[in-house]
Amino acid sequence: LVAEEVVRRVAAVARPVLISPRLDAHRLPGTLDPRTLLVRLAAPGGLAGPADGTRVAGGLPTAVPVPVHDGPPAAYGALAHASAERLEGHAARLEACAGHSGWDKDEAGERFRTVLLNHAERCARAAADVRGAAGWLADDGRGTA
């Protein structure tokens, strides 16, 4: 009864949004393991953040949903995919920051710009690695990493 009341109250102020698996209206699955579902709760008017499941604080994604413990590898693959997207976004923001004018005013600024670009490159490489792992997990661990 307590769990039902909690769900009722949450549903009164938020709506669930499916993050994973991504469903196609033209190819709906015949069965769906509930342990593979990742959802986020959206406030009325879509105030809970981007559709990828991140939460927004100060305009920047800060967290992704955590799949149910002991879920199938595909659930963790969806989480890894979301993490790869966050890393790619972080790399893009670092590159954009490094691209602003003003860094070349002195040697210290240029060094800092170089540090930003190097970190952006590491984030992009990490995103590619995580994306590969996500693909492997989404294939229930049967694929190759």
PDB file of C-alpha atoms in Angstrom:
ATOM      1  CA  LEU A   1       0.000   0.000   0.000  1.00  0.00           C
ATOM      2  CA  VAL A   2       2.847   2.380   0.794  1.00  0.00           C
ATOM      3  CA  ALA A   3       4.482   1.720  -2.584  1.00  0.00           C
ATOM      4  CA  GLU A   4       1.178   2.309  -4.376  1.00  0.00           C
ATOM      5  CA  GLU A   5       0.738   5.640  -2.591  1.00  0.00           C
ATOM      6  CA  VAL A   6       4.284   6.715  -3.462  1.00  0.00           C
ATOM      7  CA  VAL A   7       3.685   5.877  -7.124  1.00  0.00           C
ATOM      8  CA  ARG A   8       0.326   7.709  -7.085  1.00  0.00           C
ATOM      9  CA  ARG A   9       1.904  10.866  -5.631  1.00  0.00           C
ATOM     10  CA  VAL A  10       4.890  10.829  -7.996  1.00  0.00           C
ATOM     11  CA  ALA A  11       2.584  10.249 -10.967  1.00  0.00           C
ATOM     12  CA  ALA A  12       0.514  13.243  -9.886  1.00  0.00           C
ATOM     13  CA  VAL A  13       3.475  15.610 -10.346  1.00  0.00           C
ATOM     14  CA  ALA A  14       5.599  13.874 -12.980  1.00  0.00           C
ATOM     15  CA  ARG A  15       5.279  11.669 -16.020  1.00  0.00           C
ATOM     16  CA  PRO A  16       7.602   8.809 -16.943  1.00  0.00           C
ATOM     17  CA  VAL A  17       9.634   9.256 -20.137  1.00  0.00           C
ATOM     18  CA  LEU A  18      11.203   6.203 -21.750  1.00  0.00           C
ATOM     19  CA  ILE A  19      14.958   6.544 -22.293  1.00  0.00           C
ATOM     20  CA  SER A  20      15.796   3.006 -23.292  1.00  0.00           C
ATOM     21  CA  PRO A  21      15.133   0.919 -25.241  1.00  0.00           C
ATOM     22  CA  ARG A  22      14.362   3.271 -28.087  1.00  0.00           C
ATOM     23  CA  LEU A  23      11.125   2.055 -29.595  1.00  0.00           C
ATOM     24  CA  ASP A  24       9.992   2.530 -33.160  1.00  0.00           C
ATOM     25  CA  ALA A  25       6.231   2.867 -33.602  1.00  0.00           C
ATOM     26  CA  HIS A  26       6.523   0.814 -36.795  1.00  0.00           C
ATOM     27  CA  ARG A  27       8.514  -2.007 -35.134  1.00  0.00           C
ATOM     28  CA  LEU A  28       7.243  -2.521 -31.608  1.00  0.00           C
ATOM     29  CA  PRO A  29       8.673  -5.556 -29.799  1.00  0.00           C
ATOM     30  CA  GLY A  30       6.427  -8.525 -29.130  1.00  0.00           C
ATOM     31  CA  THR A  31       7.806  -8.808 -25.606  1.00  0.00           C
ATOM     32  CA  LEU A  32       9.779  -6.416 -23.451  1.00  0.00           C
ATOM     33  CA  ASP A  33      11.772  -7.342 -20.362  1.00  0.00           C
ATOM     34  CA  PRO A  34      10.914  -4.673 -17.741  1.00  0.00           C
ATOM     35  CA  ARG A  35      14.470  -4.927 -16.370  1.00  0.00           C
ATOM     36  CA  THR A  36      15.736  -3.375 -19.631  1.00  0.00           C
ATOM     37  CA  LEU A  37      13.702  -0.198 -19.200  1.00  0.00           C
ATOM     38  CA  LEU A  38      15.347   3.083 -18.284  1.00  0.00           C
ATOM     39  CA  VAL A  39      12.971   5.928 -17.524  1.00  0.00           C
ATOM     40  CA  ARG A  40      13.181   9.418 -16.137  1.00  0.00           C
ATOM     41  CA  LEU A  41      10.475  11.463 -14.517  1.00  0.00           C
ATOM     42  CA  ALA A  42       9.535  14.644 -16.356  1.00  0.00           C
ATOM     43  CA  ALA A  43       7.823  17.502 -14.612  1.00  0.00           C
ATOM     44  CA  PRO A  44       4.751  18.971 -16.300  1.00  0.00           C
ATOM     45  CA  GLY A  45       5.864  21.149 -19.196  1.00  0.00           C
ATOM     46  CA  GLY A  46       9.064  19.153 -19.704  1.00  0.00           C
ATOM     47  CA  LEU A  47      11.056  20.922 -16.990  1.00  0.00           C
ATOM     48  CA  ALA A  48      13.031  17.845 -15.961  1.00  0.00           C
ATOM     49  CA  GLY A  49      15.707  18.133 -18.624  1.00  0.00           C
ATOM     50  CA  PRO A  50      16.688  16.675 -21.973  1.00  0.00           C
ATOM     51  CA  ALA A  51      15.077  13.539 -23.405  1.00  0.00           C
ATOM     52  CA  ASP A  52      18.330  11.605 -23.003  1.00  0.00           C
ATOM     53  CA  GLY A  53      17.643  11.226 -19.284  1.00  0.00           C
ATOM     54  CA  THR A  54      20.196  13.673 -17.963  1.00  0.00           C
ATOM     55  CA  ARG A  55      19.305  16.034 -15.171  1.00  0.00           C
ATOM     56  CA  VAL A  56      20.081  19.686 -15.715  1.00  0.00           C
ATOM     57  CA  ALA A  57      21.694  21.921 -13.112  1.00  0.00           C
ATOM     58  CA  GLY A  58      22.971  25.264 -14.265  1.00  0.00           C
ATOM     59  CA  GLY A  59      22.305  24.256 -17.865  1.00  0.00           C
ATOM     60  CA  LEU A  60      24.781  21.366 -17.919  1.00  0.00           C
ATOM     61  CA  PRO A  61      23.994  17.643 -17.778  1.00  0.00           C
ATOM     62  CA  THR A  62      25.164  16.274 -14.442  1.00  0.00           C
ATOM     63  CA  ALA A  63      23.822  12.758 -14.099  1.00  0.00           C
ATOM     64  CA  VAL A  64      22.236   9.885 -15.949  1.00  0.00           C
ATOM     65  CA  PRO A  65      19.723   7.361 -14.672  1.00  0.00           C
ATOM     66  CA  VAL A  66      20.984   4.175 -13.093  1.00  0.00           C
ATOM     67  CA  PRO A  67      19.478   0.901 -14.308  1.00  0.00           C
ATOM     68  CA  VAL A  68      17.917  -1.551 -11.928  1.00  0.00           C
ATOM     69  CA  HIS A  69      20.577  -3.521 -10.065  1.00  0.00           C
ATOM     70  CA  ASP A  70      21.207  -6.969 -11.468  1.00  0.00           C
ATOM     71  CA  GLY A  71      19.559  -5.960 -14.734  1.00  0.00           C
ATOM     72  CA  PRO A  72      20.516  -7.544 -18.036  1.00  0.00           C
ATOM     73  CA  PRO A  73      23.611  -6.301 -19.890  1.00  0.00           C
ATOM     74  CA  ALA A  74      21.382  -4.377 -22.331  1.00  0.00           C
ATOM     75  CA  ALA A  75      20.199  -2.086 -19.512  1.00  0.00           C
ATOM     76  CA  TYR A  76      23.790  -1.255 -18.659  1.00  0.00           C
ATOM     77  CA  GLY A  77      24.469  -0.804 -22.379  1.00  0.00           C
ATOM     78  CA  ALA A  78      21.830   1.932 -22.463  1.00  0.00           C
ATOM     79  CA  LEU A  79      23.457   3.613 -19.472  1.00  0.00           C
ATOM     80  CA  ALA A  80      26.883   3.387 -21.145  1.00  0.00           C
ATOM     81  CA  HIS A  81      25.429   4.866 -24.331  1.00  0.00           C
ATOM     82  CA  ALA A  82      24.063   7.836 -22.360  1.00  0.00           C
ATOM     83  CA  SER A  83      27.471   8.240 -20.687  1.00  0.00           C
ATOM     84  CA  ALA A  84      29.201   8.262 -24.077  1.00  0.00           C
ATOM     85  CA  GLU A  85      26.853  11.023 -25.240  1.00  0.00           C
ATOM     86  CA  ARG A  86      27.648  13.033 -22.115  1.00  0.00           C
ATOM     87  CA  LEU A  87      31.391  12.621 -22.733  1.00  0.00           C
ATOM     88  CA  GLU A  88      30.975  13.737 -26.347  1.00  0.00           C
ATOM     89  CA  GLY A  89      29.019  16.776 -25.177  1.00  0.00           C
ATOM     90  CA  HIS A  90      31.708  17.585 -22.624  1.00  0.00           C
ATOM     91  CA  ALA A  91      34.400  17.340 -25.309  1.00  0.00           C
ATOM     92  CA  ALA A  92      32.417  19.681 -27.566  1.00  0.00           C
ATOM     93  CA  ARG A  93      31.967  22.226 -24.758  1.00  0.00           C
ATOM     94  CA  LEU A  94      35.686  22.127 -23.964  1.00  0.00           C
ATOM     95  CA  GLU A  95      36.549  22.675 -27.633  1.00  0.00           C
ATOM     96  CA  ALA A  96      34.087  25.565 -27.815  1.00  0.00           C
ATOM     97  CA  CYS A  97      35.612  27.129 -24.712  1.00  0.00           C
ATOM     98  CA  ALA A  98      39.115  26.754 -26.140  1.00  0.00           C
ATOM     99  CA  GLY A  99      37.890  28.344 -29.370  1.00  0.00           C
ATOM    100  CA  HIS A 100      36.884  31.614 -27.726  1.00  0.00           C
ATOM    101  CA  SER A 101      39.110  34.547 -28.473  1.00  0.00           C
ATOM    102  CA  GLY A 102      41.263  35.882 -25.687  1.00  0.00           C
ATOM    103  CA  TRP A 103      43.306  32.797 -24.922  1.00  0.00           C
ATOM    104  CA  ASP A 104      46.114  34.017 -27.171  1.00  0.00           C
ATOM    105  CA  LYS A 105      46.693  37.228 -25.204  1.00  0.00           C
ATOM    106  CA  ASP A 106      49.591  35.707 -23.275  1.00  0.00           C
ATOM    107  CA  GLU A 107      51.567  32.514 -22.830  1.00  0.00           C
ATOM    108  CA  ALA A 108      49.542  31.367 -19.805  1.00  0.00           C
ATOM    109  CA  GLY A 109      46.292  31.706 -21.751  1.00  0.00           C
ATOM    110  CA  GLU A 110      47.670  29.700 -24.654  1.00  0.00           C
ATOM    111  CA  ARG A 111      48.861  26.964 -22.272  1.00  0.00           C
ATOM    112  CA  PHE A 112      45.413  26.818 -20.694  1.00  0.00           C
ATOM    113  CA  ARG A 113      43.783  26.640 -24.145  1.00  0.00           C
ATOM    114  CA  THR A 114      46.084  23.729 -24.993  1.00  0.00           C
ATOM    115  CA  VAL A 115      45.108  21.967 -21.754  1.00  0.00           C
ATOM    116  CA  LEU A 116      41.413  22.395 -22.675  1.00  0.00           C
ATOM    117  CA  LEU A 117      41.980  20.951 -26.145  1.00  0.00           C
ATOM    118  CA  ASN A 118      43.978  18.012 -24.786  1.00  0.00           C
ATOM    119  CA  HIS A 119      41.244  17.241 -22.273  1.00  0.00           C
ATOM    120  CA  ALA A 120      38.604  17.501 -25.029  1.00  0.00           C
ATOM    121  CA  GLU A 121      40.567  14.955 -27.069  1.00  0.00           C
ATOM    122  CA  ARG A 122      40.759  12.563 -24.098  1.00  0.00           C
ATOM    123  CA  CYS A 123      37.008  12.914 -23.540  1.00  0.00           C
ATOM    124  CA  ALA A 124      36.310  12.168 -27.206  1.00  0.00           C
ATOM    125  CA  ARG A 125      38.517   9.044 -27.078  1.00  0.00           C
ATOM    126  CA  ALA A 126      36.850   7.918 -23.855  1.00  0.00           C
ATOM    127  CA  ALA A 127      33.419   8.455 -25.436  1.00  0.00           C
ATOM    128  CA  ALA A 128      34.404   6.221 -28.350  1.00  0.00           C
ATOM    129  CA  ASP A 129      35.596   3.514 -25.948  1.00  0.00           C
ATOM    130  CA  VAL A 130      32.418   3.743 -23.849  1.00  0.00           C
ATOM    131  CA  ARG A 131      30.275   3.670 -26.997  1.00  0.00           C
ATOM    132  CA  GLY A 132      32.036   0.453 -28.026  1.00  0.00           C
ATOM    133  CA  ALA A 133      31.340  -1.062 -24.612  1.00  0.00           C
ATOM    134  CA  ALA A 134      27.716   0.092 -24.843  1.00  0.00           C
ATOM    135  CA  GLY A 135      27.327  -1.715 -28.144  1.00  0.00           C
ATOM    136  CA  TRP A 136      28.835  -4.856 -26.667  1.00  0.00           C
ATOM    137  CA  LEU A 137      26.509  -4.682 -23.633  1.00  0.00           C
ATOM    138  CA  ALA A 138      23.447  -3.910 -25.757  1.00  0.00           C
ATOM    139  CA  ASP A 139      24.188  -7.152 -27.596  1.00  0.00           C
ATOM    140  CA  ASP A 140      23.908  -8.949 -24.197  1.00  0.00           C
ATOM    141  CA  GLY A 141      27.670  -9.304 -24.093  1.00  0.00           C
ATOM    142  CA  ARG A 142      27.758 -11.617 -27.105  1.00  0.00           C
ATOM    143  CA  GLY A 143      29.423  -9.104 -29.445  1.00  0.00           C
ATOM    144  CA  THR A 144      33.010  -7.977 -29.527  1.00  0.00           C
ATOM    145  CA  ALA A 145      34.239  -4.956 -27.621  1.00  0.00           C
TER     146      ALA A 145
END
